[in-house]
Coordinates of C-alpha atoms (C1' of nucleotides) in Angstrom, one line a residue:
Chain A
M1 CA 131.8 100.9 36.3
E2 CA 131.4 97.2 37.2
P3 CA 128.1 96.8 38.9
K4 CA 128.8 95.2 42.3
V5 CA 126.7 92.2 42.4
S6 CA 127.0 89.9 45.4
L7 CA 127.0 86.2 45.0
N8 CA 124.4 83.9 46.4
F9 CA 125.6 81.1 48.6
V10 CA 125.5 78.5 45.8
E11 CA 127.6 80.7 43.5
E12 CA 130.1 81.1 46.3
I13 CA 130.5 77.4 46.6
V14 CA 130.8 77.1 42.8
E15 CA 133.5 79.8 42.7
K16 CA 135.4 78.2 45.5
D17 CA 135.3 74.8 43.7
L18 CA 136.5 76.4 40.5
E19 CA 139.3 78.4 42.2
S20 CA 140.5 75.5 44.2
G21 CA 140.6 73.3 41.1
K22 CA 138.2 70.8 42.6
H23 CA 136.3 71.1 39.3
A24 CA 137.6 72.4 36.0
S25 CA 134.1 73.2 35.0
I26 CA 130.7 72.8 36.5
H27 CA 127.7 70.6 35.5
T28 CA 124.2 71.1 37.0
R29 CA 120.9 69.5 36.2
F30 CA 117.2 70.3 36.5
P31 CA 115.5 67.2 37.7
P32 CA 111.7 67.3 37.6
E33 CA 109.5 64.3 38.2
P34 CA 107.0 64.1 35.4
N35 CA 104.0 63.9 37.6
G36 CA 102.6 67.4 37.1
F37 CA 103.3 70.7 35.6
L38 CA 106.1 73.1 36.5
H39 CA 105.2 75.9 38.8
I40 CA 106.7 79.3 39.6
G41 CA 108.8 77.7 42.3
H42 CA 110.5 75.6 39.6
A43 CA 111.4 78.9 37.9
S44 CA 113.8 79.6 40.7
S45 CA 115.4 76.2 40.3
L46 CA 115.6 76.6 36.6
C47 CA 117.1 80.1 36.9
L48 CA 119.6 78.8 39.4
N49 CA 120.8 75.7 37.5
F50 CA 120.8 77.3 34.1
G51 CA 122.0 80.5 35.5
L52 CA 125.1 78.7 36.9
K53 CA 125.6 77.0 33.6
T54 CA 125.7 80.3 31.7
K55 CA 127.6 82.3 34.3
Y56 CA 130.4 79.8 34.7
N57 CA 130.3 78.5 31.2
G58 CA 129.3 75.0 32.3
K59 CA 126.6 72.6 31.4
C60 CA 123.1 71.8 32.6
N61 CA 121.1 68.7 31.9
L62 CA 117.4 68.2 31.9
R63 CA 116.7 65.0 33.7
F64 CA 113.3 63.5 34.4
D65 CA 113.2 61.8 37.8
D66 CA 110.9 59.0 36.7
T67 CA 111.3 56.3 39.2
N68 CA 107.6 56.0 40.2
P69 CA 105.5 54.7 37.3
S70 CA 102.2 55.1 39.2
T71 CA 102.3 58.9 39.1
E72 CA 104.3 59.7 36.0
E73 CA 103.1 60.3 32.4
T74 CA 104.5 61.2 29.1
R75 CA 102.1 64.2 28.8
Y76 CA 103.8 65.7 31.8
V77 CA 107.2 65.2 30.2
E78 CA 105.9 67.1 27.1
A79 CA 104.4 69.9 29.2
I80 CA 107.5 70.3 31.2
K81 CA 109.7 70.6 28.2
K82 CA 107.4 73.1 26.6
D83 CA 107.5 75.3 29.6
I84 CA 111.3 75.2 29.9
E85 CA 111.6 76.1 26.2
W86 CA 109.1 78.9 26.6
L87 CA 111.1 80.3 29.4
G88 CA 114.1 80.2 27.1
F89 CA 116.4 77.7 28.7
E90 CA 118.5 75.3 26.6
W91 CA 119.6 72.0 28.2
D92 CA 122.7 70.2 27.1
N93 CA 121.3 66.7 27.5
E94 CA 117.9 65.2 28.0
F95 CA 118.1 62.3 30.3
Y96 CA 115.8 60.1 32.3
A97 CA 116.5 58.3 35.6
S98 CA 114.8 55.3 33.9
D99 CA 117.8 55.3 31.4
Y100 CA 119.8 54.1 34.3
F101 CA 117.6 51.3 35.7
D102 CA 120.1 48.6 34.5
Q103 CA 123.0 50.4 36.1
L104 CA 121.1 51.0 39.3
Y105 CA 120.2 47.3 39.5
D106 CA 123.8 46.4 39.1
W107 CA 124.8 48.8 41.9
A108 CA 122.2 47.3 44.2
V109 CA 123.8 44.0 43.6
V110 CA 127.2 45.5 44.4
L111 CA 125.8 46.6 47.8
I112 CA 124.3 43.2 48.5
K113 CA 127.6 41.6 47.7
K114 CA 129.3 44.0 50.1
G115 CA 126.8 43.0 52.8
L116 CA 125.4 46.5 52.7
A117 CA 121.9 45.7 51.5
Y118 CA 119.3 43.0 52.2
V119 CA 115.9 41.8 51.2
D120 CA 113.2 42.4 53.8
D121 CA 109.9 40.5 53.8
S122 CA 108.2 42.7 56.4
T123 CA 105.1 44.6 55.6
A124 CA 105.1 48.4 55.3
E125 CA 103.5 48.6 58.8
E126 CA 106.1 46.3 60.3
I127 CA 108.9 48.3 58.8
A128 CA 107.5 51.6 60.0
E129 CA 107.1 50.1 63.5
Q130 CA 110.6 48.8 63.6
K131 CA 111.9 52.1 62.4
G132 CA 111.2 53.7 65.8
T133 CA 110.5 57.4 66.1
P134 CA 112.7 60.5 66.0
T135 CA 113.3 60.1 69.7
K136 CA 113.3 56.3 69.9
P137 CA 115.9 54.2 68.1
G138 CA 114.7 51.6 65.7
T139 CA 115.3 47.9 65.9
G140 CA 116.5 45.4 63.4
N141 CA 114.7 42.2 62.3
E142 CA 115.7 38.7 61.4
Y143 CA 115.8 39.6 57.6
R144 CA 118.7 41.9 58.3
N145 CA 121.0 38.9 58.8
R146 CA 120.2 37.1 55.6
S147 CA 123.1 35.7 53.8
I148 CA 124.5 37.4 50.8
E149 CA 123.6 34.4 48.6
E150 CA 120.0 34.4 49.8
N151 CA 119.8 38.2 49.3
L152 CA 121.2 37.9 45.8
D153 CA 118.7 35.2 44.9
L154 CA 115.7 37.0 46.4
F155 CA 116.6 40.3 44.8
K156 CA 116.9 38.6 41.4
K157 CA 113.5 37.0 42.0
M158 CA 112.0 40.4 42.9
K159 CA 113.3 41.6 39.6
D160 CA 112.0 38.6 37.7
G161 CA 108.5 39.2 39.1
V162 CA 108.3 36.1 41.3
F163 CA 106.8 38.1 44.2
D164 CA 103.8 40.3 44.4
N165 CA 103.7 44.0 45.0
G166 CA 104.7 44.8 48.6
A167 CA 105.9 41.3 49.4
K168 CA 109.5 42.3 49.7
V169 CA 111.8 45.3 49.5
L170 CA 115.5 45.8 49.3
R171 CA 117.0 47.9 52.0
A172 CA 120.4 49.4 52.6
K173 CA 122.0 48.1 55.7
I174 CA 123.2 51.1 57.7
D175 CA 122.1 51.7 61.3
M176 CA 118.7 51.1 62.8
A177 CA 119.6 53.3 65.7
A178 CA 120.9 56.2 63.7
P179 CA 119.7 59.6 65.0
N180 CA 118.9 60.6 61.4
M181 CA 115.9 58.4 60.6
L182 CA 116.8 58.3 56.9
M183 CA 119.8 56.3 57.8
R184 CA 117.7 53.6 59.6
D185 CA 118.1 51.0 56.8
P186 CA 116.3 53.0 54.1
L187 CA 114.3 51.2 51.4
I188 CA 116.1 51.3 48.0
Y189 CA 114.0 49.1 45.8
R190 CA 110.3 48.2 45.9
I191 CA 108.2 45.8 43.8
K192 CA 105.8 47.6 41.5
K193 CA 104.3 45.6 38.7
E194 CA 103.3 48.6 36.8
K195 CA 103.8 49.9 33.3
H196 CA 106.4 52.7 33.2
H197 CA 105.8 55.5 30.7
R198 CA 109.2 54.8 29.1
T199 CA 110.4 51.3 30.1
G200 CA 107.0 49.7 29.7
D201 CA 106.7 46.3 31.3
K202 CA 110.4 45.6 31.5
W203 CA 110.7 46.1 35.2
N204 CA 108.9 44.7 38.2
I205 CA 111.0 46.6 40.7
Y206 CA 111.8 50.3 40.8
P207 CA 114.5 52.2 42.7
M208 CA 113.4 54.7 45.4
Y209 CA 114.4 58.4 45.1
D210 CA 117.4 57.9 47.4
F211 CA 118.8 55.1 45.3
A212 CA 118.2 56.9 42.0
H213 CA 118.8 60.6 42.3
G214 CA 122.3 60.8 43.6
Q215 CA 123.4 57.9 41.4
S216 CA 122.0 59.6 38.3
D217 CA 123.9 62.7 39.4
S218 CA 127.1 60.6 39.5
I219 CA 126.5 59.0 36.2
E220 CA 126.1 62.4 34.6
N221 CA 129.1 63.8 36.4
I222 CA 127.0 66.5 38.0
T223 CA 129.3 68.6 40.1
H224 CA 126.6 70.6 42.0
S225 CA 123.3 68.9 42.6
I226 CA 120.9 71.6 43.8
C227 CA 117.7 70.7 45.5
T228 CA 115.3 72.1 48.1
L229 CA 115.7 72.1 51.8
E230 CA 113.4 69.1 52.5
F231 CA 116.2 66.9 51.1
E232 CA 118.7 68.1 53.6
N233 CA 118.3 65.1 55.8
H234 CA 118.9 62.9 52.8
R235 CA 122.4 64.3 52.2
P236 CA 124.2 61.8 54.6
L237 CA 122.5 59.0 52.7
Y238 CA 123.3 60.6 49.3
N239 CA 127.0 60.7 50.4
W240 CA 126.8 57.2 51.9
F241 CA 125.9 55.6 48.5
I242 CA 128.6 57.6 46.7
E243 CA 131.2 56.4 49.2
K244 CA 130.1 52.7 49.3
L245 CA 129.7 52.5 45.6
G246 CA 132.8 54.5 44.9
I247 CA 131.2 56.6 42.2
F248 CA 131.6 60.2 41.1
P249 CA 131.2 62.5 44.1
S250 CA 128.4 64.9 43.1
R251 CA 127.7 67.4 45.9
Q252 CA 124.2 68.0 47.0
I253 CA 123.3 71.6 47.9
E254 CA 120.0 72.7 49.4
F255 CA 118.1 76.0 49.2
A256 CA 114.8 77.0 50.6
R257 CA 111.8 76.5 48.3
R258 CA 110.2 79.8 47.2
N259 CA 106.6 80.3 48.5
L260 CA 104.2 82.8 47.1
S261 CA 101.5 84.4 49.1
H262 CA 97.9 83.7 48.3
T263 CA 98.6 80.4 46.7
V264 CA 99.9 76.9 47.2
M265 CA 102.9 75.5 45.5
S266 CA 103.2 71.7 45.9
K267 CA 102.3 69.6 42.9
R268 CA 100.2 67.4 45.1
K269 CA 98.0 70.3 46.1
L270 CA 97.9 71.7 42.7
L271 CA 96.8 68.4 41.4
Q272 CA 94.0 68.3 43.9
L273 CA 92.8 71.7 42.6
V274 CA 92.8 70.3 39.1
N275 CA 91.2 67.0 39.9
E276 CA 88.5 68.5 42.1
G277 CA 87.6 71.0 39.6
H278 CA 88.5 74.1 41.5
V279 CA 90.3 75.3 38.4
S280 CA 89.9 74.4 34.7
G281 CA 93.3 72.6 34.5
W282 CA 97.0 72.9 35.1
D283 CA 97.1 75.9 32.8
D284 CA 94.2 77.7 34.4
P285 CA 95.3 81.3 34.4
R286 CA 94.8 81.4 38.2
M287 CA 97.3 78.6 38.8
P288 CA 100.8 79.3 39.9
T289 CA 102.1 77.1 37.1
I290 CA 104.3 78.3 34.3
S291 CA 101.7 77.3 31.8
G292 CA 99.0 79.1 33.9
Y293 CA 101.1 82.3 33.9
R294 CA 101.8 82.0 30.2
R295 CA 98.1 81.7 29.5
R296 CA 97.3 84.5 31.8
G297 CA 99.7 86.8 29.8
Y298 CA 102.9 86.8 31.9
T299 CA 106.0 87.1 29.8
A300 CA 108.9 84.7 30.1
N301 CA 111.0 87.7 31.0
S302 CA 108.8 88.8 33.8
I303 CA 108.9 85.3 35.4
K304 CA 112.7 85.0 35.1
N305 CA 113.2 88.6 36.4
F306 CA 111.0 87.7 39.3
A307 CA 113.0 84.6 40.1
N308 CA 116.3 86.3 39.8
D309 CA 115.2 89.3 41.9
I310 CA 113.9 87.4 44.8
G311 CA 117.1 85.4 44.9
I312 CA 117.7 82.2 47.0
A313 CA 118.6 81.5 50.5
R314 CA 118.2 78.8 53.2
R315 CA 115.4 80.3 55.3
E316 CA 111.7 79.9 55.1
N317 CA 109.9 82.5 53.1
I318 CA 106.6 83.7 51.7
I319 CA 107.0 86.1 48.9
D320 CA 104.3 88.6 48.4
V321 CA 102.5 88.1 45.0
S322 CA 102.7 91.8 44.5
R323 CA 106.4 91.3 43.8
L324 CA 105.5 89.0 40.9
E325 CA 102.8 91.5 39.7
F326 CA 105.4 94.2 39.8
S327 CA 107.6 92.1 37.5
A328 CA 104.7 91.5 35.1
R329 CA 103.9 95.2 34.9
Q330 CA 107.5 96.2 34.5
D331 CA 107.9 94.1 31.4
L332 CA 104.4 94.5 30.0
N333 CA 104.7 98.2 30.2
K334 CA 107.5 98.0 27.7
V335 CA 106.1 95.5 25.4
S336 CA 102.3 95.8 25.2
T337 CA 100.3 97.7 22.6
R338 CA 97.9 100.3 23.9
V339 CA 94.3 99.8 22.9
M340 CA 90.9 100.8 24.2
A341 CA 88.2 98.6 25.5
V342 CA 85.2 99.4 27.5
L343 CA 84.2 96.7 30.0
D344 CA 81.2 98.3 31.7
P345 CA 79.6 100.6 29.1
L346 CA 77.8 103.9 29.5
K347 CA 76.5 105.6 26.4
V348 CA 77.7 109.1 25.5
V349 CA 75.9 111.1 22.8
I350 CA 77.9 114.1 21.5
T351 CA 75.1 116.4 20.5
N352 CA 77.1 118.7 18.4
Y353 CA 78.9 116.1 16.4
P354 CA 77.6 115.8 12.8
K355 CA 75.0 113.1 12.6
G356 CA 76.1 109.9 10.9
E357 CA 79.7 111.2 10.5
M358 CA 82.8 109.5 11.7
E359 CA 86.5 110.1 11.5
W360 CA 89.8 108.2 12.3
V361 CA 91.9 109.2 15.1
E362 CA 95.4 108.0 15.9
L363 CA 96.3 106.1 19.1
E364 CA 99.9 105.7 20.1
N365 CA 100.9 102.1 20.3
N366 CA 103.3 102.5 23.2
P367 CA 104.5 105.7 24.8
E368 CA 107.6 103.8 26.1
D369 CA 108.6 102.9 22.6
E370 CA 111.1 105.2 20.8
R371 CA 109.6 104.3 17.4
K372 CA 106.4 106.2 18.2
T373 CA 104.1 104.1 16.1
A374 CA 100.4 104.4 16.2
H375 CA 97.2 102.7 15.0
R376 CA 93.9 104.2 13.9
M377 CA 90.6 104.0 15.6
P378 CA 87.2 105.3 14.6
F379 CA 85.5 108.2 16.4
S380 CA 81.9 109.2 16.1
G381 CA 79.0 111.0 17.8
E382 CA 77.9 108.0 19.8
L383 CA 80.4 106.4 22.1
Y384 CA 80.8 104.1 25.1
I385 CA 82.8 105.1 28.1
E386 CA 83.3 103.3 31.4
K387 CA 80.4 103.7 33.9
A388 CA 82.9 104.4 36.6
D389 CA 84.1 107.5 34.7
F390 CA 80.9 109.5 35.5
M391 CA 79.4 110.6 38.8
K392 CA 76.2 112.5 39.2
D393 CA 77.6 114.2 42.2
P394 CA 81.4 113.9 42.0
P395 CA 83.7 114.9 44.8
K396 CA 86.4 117.5 44.0
K397 CA 89.2 115.0 43.6
F398 CA 87.3 113.1 41.0
F399 CA 89.0 113.9 37.7
R400 CA 86.4 112.5 35.4
L401 CA 83.0 113.4 34.1
G402 CA 80.2 114.9 36.1
P403 CA 77.5 117.4 35.2
G404 CA 79.1 120.5 33.7
R405 CA 82.6 118.9 33.9
M406 CA 85.1 118.3 31.1
S407 CA 87.3 115.4 30.3
R408 CA 89.5 114.5 27.3
L409 CA 88.7 111.5 25.3
K410 CA 92.2 109.9 24.9
A411 CA 93.4 110.5 21.3
G412 CA 90.2 112.4 20.5
Y413 CA 88.6 115.5 21.8
I414 CA 87.7 117.3 25.0
I415 CA 84.0 116.9 25.8
R416 CA 81.8 118.5 28.4
C417 CA 78.9 116.7 30.1
D418 CA 75.8 118.9 29.7
G419 CA 73.3 116.4 31.2
F420 CA 72.5 112.8 31.8
E421 CA 69.5 110.5 31.6
E422 CA 68.6 107.9 34.1
D423 CA 66.1 105.1 34.6
E424 CA 63.4 104.8 37.3
N425 CA 66.1 103.3 39.7
G426 CA 68.4 106.3 39.4
N427 CA 70.9 104.4 37.2
V428 CA 72.5 106.6 34.7
T429 CA 71.7 105.4 31.2
Q430 CA 73.2 108.1 28.9
L431 CA 75.3 111.2 28.9
N432 CA 74.7 114.1 26.7
C433 CA 77.8 116.0 25.9
T434 CA 79.3 118.6 23.5
Y435 CA 82.7 118.3 22.0
F436 CA 85.2 121.1 21.2
P437 CA 86.4 120.6 17.5
E438 CA 89.5 122.7 18.0
S439 CA 90.6 120.5 20.9
K440 CA 91.6 117.5 18.8
S441 CA 94.4 115.5 20.1
G442 CA 97.8 116.6 18.8
Q443 CA 96.4 119.8 17.3
D444 CA 94.7 121.3 20.3
T445 CA 94.2 125.1 19.9
S446 CA 91.3 125.3 22.2
G447 CA 93.2 126.4 25.3
L448 CA 90.8 124.3 27.3
K449 CA 92.2 122.3 30.3
A450 CA 90.7 118.9 31.2
K451 CA 92.3 117.0 34.0
G452 CA 90.8 113.6 33.3
V453 CA 91.6 111.5 30.3
L454 CA 89.1 108.8 29.4
H455 CA 89.2 105.7 27.2
W456 CA 86.2 105.0 24.9
V457 CA 85.0 103.2 21.8
S458 CA 82.7 104.2 19.0
I459 CA 79.4 102.3 19.4
E460 CA 78.9 101.8 15.7
H461 CA 82.4 100.6 15.1
A462 CA 83.1 98.7 18.2
K463 CA 83.5 94.9 18.3
T464 CA 82.7 92.7 21.2
A465 CA 84.7 90.2 23.2
E466 CA 84.6 88.0 26.3
V467 CA 86.9 89.3 29.0
R468 CA 88.0 87.2 32.0
L469 CA 89.2 89.0 35.1
Y470 CA 91.3 87.1 37.6
D471 CA 92.0 87.7 41.2
R472 CA 94.1 85.7 43.6
L473 CA 93.1 82.0 43.9
F474 CA 93.2 82.1 47.7
A475 CA 91.7 84.8 49.8
D476 CA 94.2 84.1 52.6
E477 CA 97.8 85.1 52.4
N478 CA 99.0 81.7 53.6
P479 CA 96.3 79.1 53.0
L480 CA 98.6 76.4 54.5
G481 CA 99.2 78.3 57.7
H482 CA 96.0 77.4 59.6
E483 CA 96.3 74.4 61.7
G484 CA 93.3 72.0 61.4
K485 CA 92.0 73.8 58.4
D486 CA 92.1 72.5 54.8
F487 CA 93.8 74.9 52.4
K488 CA 90.8 74.7 50.1
E489 CA 88.6 76.4 52.7
F490 CA 90.5 79.6 51.7
I491 CA 89.8 79.4 48.0
N492 CA 88.6 82.9 46.8
P493 CA 85.1 82.5 45.4
D494 CA 85.6 85.6 43.3
S495 CA 88.9 84.6 41.7
L496 CA 87.3 84.6 38.2
K497 CA 84.9 87.2 36.9
V498 CA 83.6 86.9 33.3
I499 CA 82.5 89.9 31.3
E500 CA 80.5 88.3 28.5
K501 CA 80.3 91.4 26.4
A502 CA 83.0 94.0 26.5
Y503 CA 83.3 96.6 23.7
I504 CA 86.7 96.7 22.0
E505 CA 88.1 98.9 19.3
P506 CA 88.1 97.1 15.9
Y507 CA 92.0 97.0 15.7
L508 CA 91.8 94.3 18.4
T509 CA 90.1 91.8 16.2
N510 CA 93.6 91.2 14.7
A511 CA 95.0 90.1 18.0
I512 CA 96.9 86.9 18.0
E513 CA 97.9 84.5 20.8
G514 CA 101.0 85.5 22.7
Q515 CA 100.5 89.2 22.0
H516 CA 100.3 91.6 24.9
F517 CA 98.0 94.5 25.2
Q518 CA 97.3 97.3 27.6
F519 CA 93.6 98.1 27.7
L520 CA 94.1 101.7 28.4
R521 CA 93.5 102.5 32.1
M522 CA 92.2 98.9 32.7
G523 CA 95.2 96.7 32.8
Y524 CA 97.2 94.2 30.7
F525 CA 95.4 91.6 28.6
T526 CA 96.2 88.8 26.3
L527 CA 94.2 86.6 24.0
D528 CA 93.0 83.3 25.5
P529 CA 93.3 80.0 23.5
D530 CA 89.5 79.6 24.1
T531 CA 89.1 82.2 21.4
T532 CA 87.0 81.0 18.4
E533 CA 86.1 82.5 15.0
D534 CA 83.2 84.5 16.4
N535 CA 84.1 84.8 20.1
L536 CA 87.3 86.6 21.1
V537 CA 88.4 85.9 24.7
F538 CA 90.8 88.0 26.6
N539 CA 92.5 87.3 29.9
R540 CA 93.5 90.1 32.2
T541 CA 97.1 89.5 33.1
V542 CA 97.2 92.1 35.8
T543 CA 95.7 95.4 36.5
L544 CA 97.5 98.7 36.2
R545 CA 98.6 100.2 39.5
D546 CA 95.7 102.3 40.6
S547 CA 96.3 105.0 43.1
W548 CA 92.8 106.4 42.6
A549 CA 91.3 103.2 43.7
K550 CA 93.5 103.3 46.8
A551 CA 92.7 106.9 47.6
K552 CA 89.0 106.1 47.1
G553 CA 89.1 103.2 49.5
K554 CA 90.2 105.4 52.4
Chain B
rU1 C1' 112.7 63.4 74.5
rG2 C1' 116.7 62.8 69.1
rA3 C1' 119.3 64.5 64.5
rC4 C1' 119.9 68.3 61.0
rC5 C1' 118.8 73.3 59.5
rC6 C1' 117.2 78.5 59.9
rA7 C1' 116.5 83.6 62.4
rU8 C1' 118.4 91.1 59.2
rG9 C1' 112.5 96.7 58.1
rG10 C1' 105.5 94.7 56.5
rU11 C1' 108.0 91.2 52.3
rG12 C1' 112.3 89.1 49.6
rU13 C1' 117.5 89.4 49.3
rA14 C1' 122.5 91.9 50.5
rA15 C1' 126.5 93.7 53.7
rU16 C1' 134.1 94.0 50.8
rU17 C1' 133.8 87.3 55.0
rG18 C1' 135.1 91.1 62.0
rG19 C1' 135.2 97.6 60.1
rU20 C1' 129.8 100.7 61.8
rA21 C1' 123.0 98.0 58.0
rA22 C1' 122.3 98.2 51.3
rC23 C1' 119.0 97.1 47.1
rA24 C1' 114.1 95.9 45.5
rC25 C1' 108.8 95.2 46.4
rA26 C1' 104.8 97.0 49.4
rG27 C1' 103.1 101.5 52.1
rC28 C1' 103.0 106.9 52.8
rA29 C1' 104.0 112.1 50.9
rG30 C1' 105.3 114.8 46.6
rU31 C1' 106.9 115.4 41.1
rU32 C1' 106.0 114.4 35.9
rU33 C1' 102.2 112.9 32.6
rU34 C1' 96.7 113.6 26.8
rU35 C1' 96.6 106.4 30.9
rG36 C1' 94.8 108.5 38.6
rG37 C1' 99.7 104.2 34.0
rU38 C1' 105.0 105.7 33.4
rU39 C1' 109.1 108.9 35.3
rC40 C1' 111.6 111.2 39.3
rU41 C1' 112.2 112.7 44.7
rG42 C1' 111.6 112.0 49.9
rC43 C1' 110.1 109.0 54.4
rC44 C1' 109.9 104.1 56.6
rA45 C1' 115.5 98.7 60.9
rU46 C1' 119.7 100.2 66.9
rU47 C1' 119.9 92.8 62.6
rC48 C1' 115.1 87.2 68.0
rU49 C1' 116.9 87.5 73.5
rA50 C1' 120.8 87.4 77.2
rG51 C1' 125.8 87.0 78.1
rG52 C1' 130.9 86.7 76.2
rU53 C1' 135.5 87.5 72.9
rU54 C1' 137.5 92.1 70.4
rC55 C1' 139.9 98.6 69.5
rA56 C1' 135.5 97.0 66.6
rA57 C1' 130.1 91.8 66.2
rG58 C1' 124.4 91.3 61.8
rU59 C1' 128.9 88.4 61.1
rC60 C1' 132.8 84.6 66.1
rC61 C1' 131.6 81.8 71.1
rU62 C1' 127.9 80.2 74.9
rA63 C1' 123.0 79.7 76.6
rG64 C1' 118.0 80.6 75.7
rU65 C1' 113.7 81.7 72.6
rG66 C1' 111.0 81.0 68.1
rG67 C1' 110.5 78.3 63.4
rG68 C1' 111.4 74.4 59.7
rU69 C1' 112.6 69.2 58.0
rC70 C1' 112.7 63.8 59.2
rA71 C1' 108.9 58.1 61.7
rA72 C1' 105.7 57.5 52.5
rC73 C1' 107.1 50.5 49.5
rC74 C1' 106.4 59.5 47.1
rA75 C1' 109.9 62.7 45.0

RNA sequence: UGACCCAUGGUGUAAUUGGUAACACAGCAGUUUUUGGUUCUGCCAUUCUAGGUUCAAGUCCUAGUGGGUCAACCA
């Protein structure tokens, strides 16, 4: 049976264009500006553009939209490429808008010669003033009537560096009274005597987005140029340039940017979080960046599945982070190795276990894996379990240890709590238990039934590690949704909790970066690059679903 | 007092393009389980409002309401 999958609105357009013969094949592009790191919103664009390429056997370029030298850097280019590769996308060509600066300049000259562009000496303030408002038409100025010759001369001088920054701009001559403000003689070139990360000092003028993006699309014969909704009002201008220049008619298609709850997504705001030290960097595991998620332990598949599952449309949206977390758990459940680690230790002494003895028990690596492999871990008479797994006076629904109660130690034995010790404040410091030798995991003949199953480590054999627990960066679901309040007011002060000394089974000392683990009953974890020879650092990617915590909260 | 766009369960996306609301997440209740994980099952919407066209409207038309984008020498 063919699974019936409906097309999204972009695929519908593509299929129509292919069927009608408008295009023999399609060509898309992913066009980041190298002024920051890629975030999860970009994953949607990536999946869309590269997904179209794969599905319709077309091509997809990677094009850096580098027309503003003041914000762009080579390190961002490198980071962006690394993220795309990590996600597993392969671009057909790597291009830069700056590759086209000469062509763009020539096209600007063409517009001037056609009387469709002019040099304006007004200040930014004057231009804004003359532009009018959405409800008030703009007015022209005397520069609008400059002769073609004068414009040609002035524009060349702008290029040659005769004028200072801001002294002059080149504008398209369209309609100062247009209802669409973007058509009110938009700026297409500005003077910027700045070093460009690729062209160096060659240029004194740089094209604006509107005079670079669509033109780059045309140069590359992009058939479907997909961007976000905020460029919708630019489309008439996009088409105007294509028409006036008579170049390849790429088609711009807009979709709604994906928003995630409990975070912010714009590069500008993410940059603020980085610069003001609210996070450790673009790849801080709490950041919604691709590199942040990678460091946190998300798999490339979980991110792509998420992007594909939420789909695309043209309406505003805020996607619940739990949808992303579901994606992470779904993939991690299949690929992560089960290990034991105790984050908040409580000592357990097994009083009837032979003093000084130990034995190896086998822990299944992954119950979801057909291969049924396992690794060994040491068991002994003195263990750590999680503090939360014991209660002095447990309610009936509590399936773990309490005075007189039994639990199974995962992969080990069933134990019974005979008593506990506490300090002067009533804090439990030690459990005294007996174990049942005939209840050993896999060869249990005891006939005993224990409802709870606990994770543990042998005190003598355990290693230690630093463990970082993350929570959502913003306490509020929509930090941007409060008028008059800065989004940073909603930063969650408890978004990072560090456990300096967690106890881990020795097997974990072999962990390598990029490997995924499930700390049994605690969540999914991965090694952080901060790890050194004598200090292992683990990041919690996401917790396990915890229906007990929910039940308890009621 | 403008132009353009959008409106389907708590959330996201669908609906053979006019044929009687689907899938997933979240939530709730069970099931399975040597992870309170996993699995499996059940429950959870008269499609913003009001008119209209039609045998038939979430899909088309009109009006209204609500929301978004645009007045950067950013992209």
